[in-house]
Coordinates of C-alpha atoms in Angstrom, one line a residue:
M11 CA 53.6 -23.4 16.7
S12 CA 52.7 -21.4 13.6
R13 CA 49.2 -19.7 13.4
L14 CA 48.6 -22.1 10.3
A15 CA 49.4 -25.9 10.0
L16 CA 50.0 -28.2 7.2
G17 CA 47.3 -31.0 7.8
T18 CA 48.6 -34.4 5.5
M19 CA 45.7 -36.4 5.1
T20 CA 45.7 -36.0 1.1
F21 CA 49.4 -37.4 1.0
G22 CA 49.7 -40.5 -0.6
V23 CA 46.2 -40.6 -1.5
E24 CA 44.9 -37.6 -3.5
T25 CA 48.5 -36.1 -3.5
P26 CA 51.3 -37.4 -5.3
E27 CA 54.9 -37.5 -3.3
A28 CA 56.4 -35.0 -5.8
D29 CA 53.7 -32.5 -5.3
A30 CA 53.5 -33.4 -1.1
H31 CA 57.0 -32.5 -1.1
A32 CA 56.3 -29.2 -2.7
Q33 CA 53.6 -28.3 -0.3
L34 CA 55.7 -28.9 2.6
D35 CA 59.0 -26.5 1.1
A36 CA 56.2 -23.7 0.4
F37 CA 54.8 -24.2 3.7
V38 CA 58.1 -24.1 5.5
E39 CA 59.0 -21.2 3.0
A40 CA 55.9 -19.4 4.3
G41 CA 56.9 -19.3 8.0
G42 CA 54.9 -22.4 8.8
T43 CA 56.2 -24.6 11.2
L44 CA 53.6 -27.3 12.5
I45 CA 53.0 -30.4 10.1
D46 CA 50.1 -32.6 11.1
T47 CA 49.5 -36.5 10.1
A48 CA 48.1 -39.6 11.4
D49 CA 48.9 -43.5 11.0
V50 CA 45.8 -43.8 9.1
Y51 CA 46.2 -41.3 6.6
G52 CA 46.9 -43.5 3.5
D53 CA 47.5 -46.6 5.7
G54 CA 50.7 -44.9 7.2
A55 CA 51.8 -43.2 3.6
S56 CA 51.6 -39.8 4.4
E57 CA 53.7 -40.5 7.6
R58 CA 56.3 -42.2 4.9
I59 CA 56.4 -39.4 2.3
L60 CA 56.7 -36.7 5.5
G61 CA 59.5 -38.8 6.8
R62 CA 61.4 -39.0 3.4
W63 CA 60.7 -34.8 3.4
L64 CA 62.4 -34.5 6.8
A65 CA 65.3 -36.7 6.2
D66 CA 66.2 -34.8 3.0
R67 CA 65.5 -31.3 4.2
R68 CA 66.3 -31.3 7.9
H69 CA 64.1 -28.6 9.1
D70 CA 65.0 -28.8 13.0
H71 CA 62.3 -25.6 13.5
V72 CA 59.4 -28.0 12.2
L73 CA 56.9 -29.7 14.8
V74 CA 55.7 -33.0 13.7
A75 CA 52.3 -34.1 15.2
T76 CA 50.9 -37.5 14.4
K77 CA 47.8 -39.4 15.8
G78 CA 47.2 -42.9 16.8
R79 CA 43.9 -45.1 17.7
F80 CA 42.0 -46.2 14.3
A81 CA 44.6 -48.4 12.8
P82 CA 45.9 -50.3 15.9
P83 CA 48.2 -53.3 15.2
P84 CA 46.9 -56.8 15.3
G85 CA 46.0 -57.9 18.7
S86 CA 45.5 -54.4 19.6
R87 CA 42.3 -52.2 20.5
G88 CA 41.9 -48.6 20.2
A89 CA 43.5 -46.3 22.5
S90 CA 44.8 -49.2 24.8
R91 CA 48.4 -49.3 26.1
R92 CA 48.9 -52.3 24.0
S93 CA 47.7 -50.4 21.0
L94 CA 49.2 -46.6 21.3
V95 CA 52.7 -47.9 22.5
R96 CA 53.0 -50.1 19.3
S97 CA 51.2 -47.5 16.9
L98 CA 53.4 -44.9 18.5
D99 CA 56.6 -47.0 17.9
A100 CA 55.5 -47.6 14.0
S101 CA 54.4 -44.2 13.5
L102 CA 58.6 -43.2 14.3
D103 CA 59.7 -45.4 12.2
R104 CA 57.8 -44.3 9.3
L105 CA 58.4 -41.0 10.3
G106 CA 62.2 -41.9 10.8
V107 CA 62.5 -39.5 13.8
D108 CA 62.9 -40.3 17.5
A109 CA 60.1 -38.5 19.1
V110 CA 57.0 -36.6 17.6
D111 CA 56.1 -33.2 19.3
V112 CA 52.4 -34.0 19.6
Y113 CA 51.0 -37.1 19.9
F114 CA 47.1 -36.9 19.5
V115 CA 44.6 -39.8 20.3
H116 CA 42.4 -39.6 17.1
G117 CA 39.1 -40.2 19.3
W118 CA 37.5 -41.2 22.6
D119 CA 37.6 -45.0 23.0
E120 CA 34.7 -46.1 25.1
D121 CA 36.5 -49.7 25.3
T122 CA 39.3 -48.4 27.4
P123 CA 39.8 -46.4 31.0
V124 CA 41.0 -43.2 30.0
E125 CA 43.6 -44.0 32.9
E126 CA 45.1 -46.9 30.9
T127 CA 45.5 -44.3 27.9
L128 CA 47.2 -41.5 29.9
D129 CA 49.6 -43.7 31.7
A130 CA 50.5 -45.3 28.6
L131 CA 51.1 -41.7 27.2
S132 CA 52.9 -40.7 30.0
A133 CA 55.3 -43.9 30.1
E134 CA 56.1 -42.9 26.3
A135 CA 56.8 -39.0 27.2
R136 CA 59.1 -40.3 30.2
K137 CA 61.2 -42.2 27.5
G138 CA 61.4 -39.2 25.1
K139 CA 59.1 -40.4 22.5
L140 CA 56.7 -37.9 22.7
H141 CA 56.8 -34.2 23.9
S142 CA 53.3 -33.4 24.3
I143 CA 49.7 -34.9 23.9
G144 CA 46.5 -34.0 22.6
W145 CA 43.0 -35.5 21.8
S146 CA 40.9 -35.5 18.6
N147 CA 37.0 -35.9 18.1
V148 CA 35.8 -36.1 21.8
T149 CA 32.8 -34.1 23.2
G150 CA 32.9 -31.8 26.1
W151 CA 32.3 -34.5 28.9
Q152 CA 34.7 -36.4 27.4
L153 CA 37.3 -33.7 27.4
A154 CA 36.7 -32.4 30.8
R155 CA 37.0 -36.2 32.1
I156 CA 40.2 -36.5 30.2
M157 CA 41.6 -33.3 32.1
T158 CA 40.4 -33.9 35.3
T159 CA 41.7 -37.6 35.3
A160 CA 45.1 -36.3 33.8
R161 CA 45.8 -33.5 36.7
L162 CA 44.0 -35.3 39.5
G163 CA 46.1 -38.8 38.4
G164 CA 49.5 -36.7 37.9
Y165 CA 49.6 -38.2 34.5
V166 CA 51.0 -35.8 31.4
V167 CA 48.3 -33.4 31.0
P168 CA 47.0 -32.4 27.2
T169 CA 48.0 -29.5 26.0
V170 CA 45.8 -29.4 22.5
V171 CA 42.8 -30.5 21.5
Q172 CA 41.7 -30.9 17.6
P173 CA 38.1 -30.8 16.6
Q174 CA 36.4 -30.0 13.4
Y175 CA 35.5 -26.2 13.4
N176 CA 34.5 -24.0 10.8
L177 CA 31.9 -21.7 9.7
L178 CA 29.2 -24.5 8.9
D179 CA 29.8 -26.4 12.0
R180 CA 30.4 -24.2 15.1
S181 CA 28.9 -27.1 17.4
I182 CA 32.0 -27.3 19.7
E183 CA 31.0 -23.8 20.8
V184 CA 28.2 -25.5 23.0
E185 CA 30.9 -27.7 25.2
V186 CA 34.1 -28.4 23.8
L187 CA 35.2 -24.7 23.1
P188 CA 34.4 -23.6 26.6
C189 CA 36.1 -26.7 28.1
A190 CA 39.2 -26.2 26.1
L191 CA 39.3 -22.5 27.2
E192 CA 38.6 -23.3 30.8
E193 CA 41.5 -25.8 30.7
G194 CA 43.6 -23.7 28.9
L195 CA 44.2 -25.9 25.8
A196 CA 45.3 -24.8 22.4
I197 CA 42.6 -25.8 19.7
T198 CA 43.8 -26.9 16.3
P199 CA 41.1 -27.2 14.3
W200 CA 40.3 -29.2 11.3
S201 CA 38.3 -28.9 8.0
P202 CA 38.2 -25.5 8.3
L203 CA 37.0 -24.9 5.0
G204 CA 34.1 -27.6 5.6
G205 CA 35.2 -30.0 3.0
G206 CA 35.6 -27.1 0.2
W207 CA 32.4 -26.0 0.7
L208 CA 33.6 -22.8 2.4
T209 CA 35.7 -22.1 -1.1
G210 CA 32.4 -21.1 -3.2
K211 CA 33.3 -24.2 -5.6
Y212 CA 29.8 -26.4 -5.0
A213 CA 26.6 -25.4 -6.4
R214 CA 23.2 -25.3 -5.3
D215 CA 21.3 -27.1 -7.8
E216 CA 24.4 -29.2 -9.5
R217 CA 25.8 -32.5 -8.0
P218 CA 29.8 -32.2 -7.6
T219 CA 31.7 -34.2 -10.1
G220 CA 35.0 -34.1 -11.3
A221 CA 38.3 -34.2 -9.6
T222 CA 37.1 -32.8 -6.2
R223 CA 36.5 -34.3 -3.1
L224 CA 33.1 -34.7 -3.6
G225 CA 33.0 -34.8 -7.0
E226 CA 34.7 -38.3 -6.7
D227 CA 32.6 -39.5 -3.6
P228 CA 29.2 -37.2 -2.9
D229 CA 28.5 -39.1 0.4
R230 CA 31.9 -38.5 1.9
G231 CA 32.3 -37.9 5.5
V232 CA 30.6 -34.9 7.3
E233 CA 30.7 -32.6 4.2
A234 CA 28.6 -34.9 1.9
Y235 CA 26.8 -33.2 -0.7
D236 CA 23.4 -34.0 0.7
T237 CA 24.0 -33.1 3.8
R238 CA 25.6 -29.9 3.5
N239 CA 23.2 -28.9 0.5
T240 CA 21.2 -26.8 3.0
E241 CA 19.4 -23.2 3.0
A242 CA 21.7 -22.7 6.3
T243 CA 24.7 -23.5 4.1
W244 CA 24.0 -20.9 1.6
R245 CA 23.1 -18.1 3.6
V246 CA 26.7 -18.8 5.0
L247 CA 28.1 -19.0 1.7
E248 CA 26.6 -15.9 0.5
V249 CA 28.3 -13.6 3.2
V250 CA 31.6 -15.0 2.9
S251 CA 31.5 -14.3 -1.0
A252 CA 30.5 -10.8 0.1
V253 CA 33.2 -10.2 2.6
A254 CA 35.5 -11.8 0.0
K255 CA 34.6 -9.3 -2.8
R256 CA 34.8 -6.5 -0.3
H257 CA 38.5 -7.5 0.5
D258 CA 39.5 -8.5 -3.2
R259 CA 40.3 -12.0 -1.7
T260 CA 39.3 -15.6 -2.1
M261 CA 36.3 -17.3 0.1
A262 CA 38.8 -19.6 1.3
Q263 CA 41.0 -16.9 2.8
V264 CA 37.8 -15.2 5.0
A265 CA 36.8 -18.5 6.1
V266 CA 40.6 -19.2 7.5
A267 CA 40.9 -15.4 8.7
W268 CA 37.6 -16.1 10.5
L269 CA 38.8 -18.9 11.8
L270 CA 41.8 -17.5 13.3
S271 CA 40.0 -14.7 14.8
R272 CA 38.3 -16.9 17.2
P273 CA 39.2 -17.4 21.0
G274 CA 41.3 -20.2 21.7
V275 CA 42.7 -21.2 18.4
A276 CA 46.0 -21.5 18.2
S277 CA 46.6 -22.9 14.4
V278 CA 44.2 -24.0 11.9
L279 CA 45.0 -26.9 9.6
L280 CA 45.3 -26.4 6.0
G281 CA 44.5 -29.4 4.0
A282 CA 45.2 -29.1 0.0
R283 CA 45.8 -31.3 -2.8
T284 CA 47.6 -28.9 -4.9
P285 CA 50.8 -26.2 -4.1
V286 CA 48.0 -24.1 -5.7
Q287 CA 45.2 -24.6 -3.6
L288 CA 47.7 -24.6 -0.7
S289 CA 49.5 -21.0 -1.5
D290 CA 46.0 -19.7 -1.8
V291 CA 45.1 -20.3 1.8
L292 CA 48.5 -19.4 3.0
A293 CA 47.4 -16.0 2.5
S294 CA 44.6 -16.0 5.2
T295 CA 47.0 -14.8 7.9
S296 CA 47.4 -11.1 6.1
L297 CA 43.7 -10.7 5.9
S298 CA 42.3 -8.3 8.9
L299 CA 38.3 -9.0 8.9
T300 CA 36.7 -5.8 10.2
E301 CA 34.2 -5.8 13.3
A302 CA 31.4 -5.5 10.6
D303 CA 33.0 -8.5 8.6
L304 CA 33.0 -10.6 11.9
A305 CA 29.7 -9.6 13.0
A306 CA 28.1 -10.4 9.5
L307 CA 29.9 -13.8 9.3
G308 CA 29.0 -14.7 13.0
Q309 CA 25.4 -13.9 12.7
A310 CA 25.0 -15.9 9.3
S311 CA 26.9 -19.1 10.9
A312 CA 25.1 -19.1 14.2
P313 CA 23.8 -22.4 15.0
G314 CA 21.8 -21.1 18.3
L315 CA 21.6 -22.9 21.3
P316 CA 19.2 -25.7 22.6
A317 CA 16.4 -23.9 24.8
Y318 CA 17.8 -25.8 27.6
P319 CA 20.0 -25.6 29.6
Y320 CA 21.8 -23.6 27.4
G321 CA 19.3 -21.0 26.9
M322 CA 18.3 -21.0 30.6
L323 CA 22.4 -20.6 31.7
E324 CA 22.4 -17.8 29.0
A325 CA 19.6 -15.9 30.8
F326 CA 21.3 -16.7 34.3
S327 CA 24.2 -14.7 32.8
A328 CA 21.9 -11.3 32.6
M329 CA 20.5 -11.7 36.1
T330 CA 20.9 -13.0 39.4
V331 CA 19.5 -16.6 40.0
W332 CA 17.3 -15.4 42.5
D333 CA 16.0 -12.7 40.3
H334 CA 15.2 -15.5 37.8
L335 CA 13.4 -17.6 40.1
G336 CA 11.6 -14.9 41.8
T337 CA 11.5 -15.0 45.8
A338 CA 14.4 -15.9 47.9
G339 CA 14.1 -19.3 49.0
D340 CA 11.7 -20.6 46.4
T341 CA 13.7 -23.0 44.7
A342 CA 11.2 -24.8 42.2
G343 CA 11.8 -25.4 39.1

């Protein structure tokens, strides 16, 4: 898969089909191979737009990923066997393909045993409808449960995990990232620009207006204006801006280049409304951040660890357990 992937959540919603096809053409011309969509994007519109592009262009080297879980057909639910089988078939029909390269479960389903989900996906893999599977939006313990169940149960083993990850939200580094590294999972982060915040287009004292995601809906999702308009955010943006100026690059390119430098990150999902926005972030792969750049960005964005158990475990890495506890044999505390 290419180091940058094209996310298509805007297709058919914020991005008309002609612009979507222009983005796809530009992405492939730049060497991109992984295109990511989902059944819920535009209520299927994104998959249909991508499907018409695939039928017209016939790019055999393109990898297509889609997702199921949040838009189950009537009579189905979540990540159940009934839901995923019907959702996958519907996605294949909209995409106009016989199989997808990666099929993501779009989130944990507390109502369905993970064994049922994995068994259903394994059966679909044996039928040739999907080539590999992944999970999106899970906690560390959920990811560990998925991987252990898959390996011990003889099911198809996930190869990819897709979390939110960017300079404004590094929370996956506590549990999800270590689990993914331990399991050898590829990480394909979404929201590398923090919903547009890391481009520098929002102001501290002025609520966004106009044709931007937050201009149209300031309360939108995890990047909501009032949620992200914090001193911590502005500290990060100040450093991103300074690094961008040193390299004569955009803040968006710096944010994506930082993410590409992180361990385990295989491909970063880019989401753009217009071909111009896409062109900017595609240039991220040619930006080499210095050790000083990475240190400054890391320090500014470091979320810190809860004192327990993570701070305690961090202390253990610098000394033996017995040194920390005191006298050998004293296991209290």
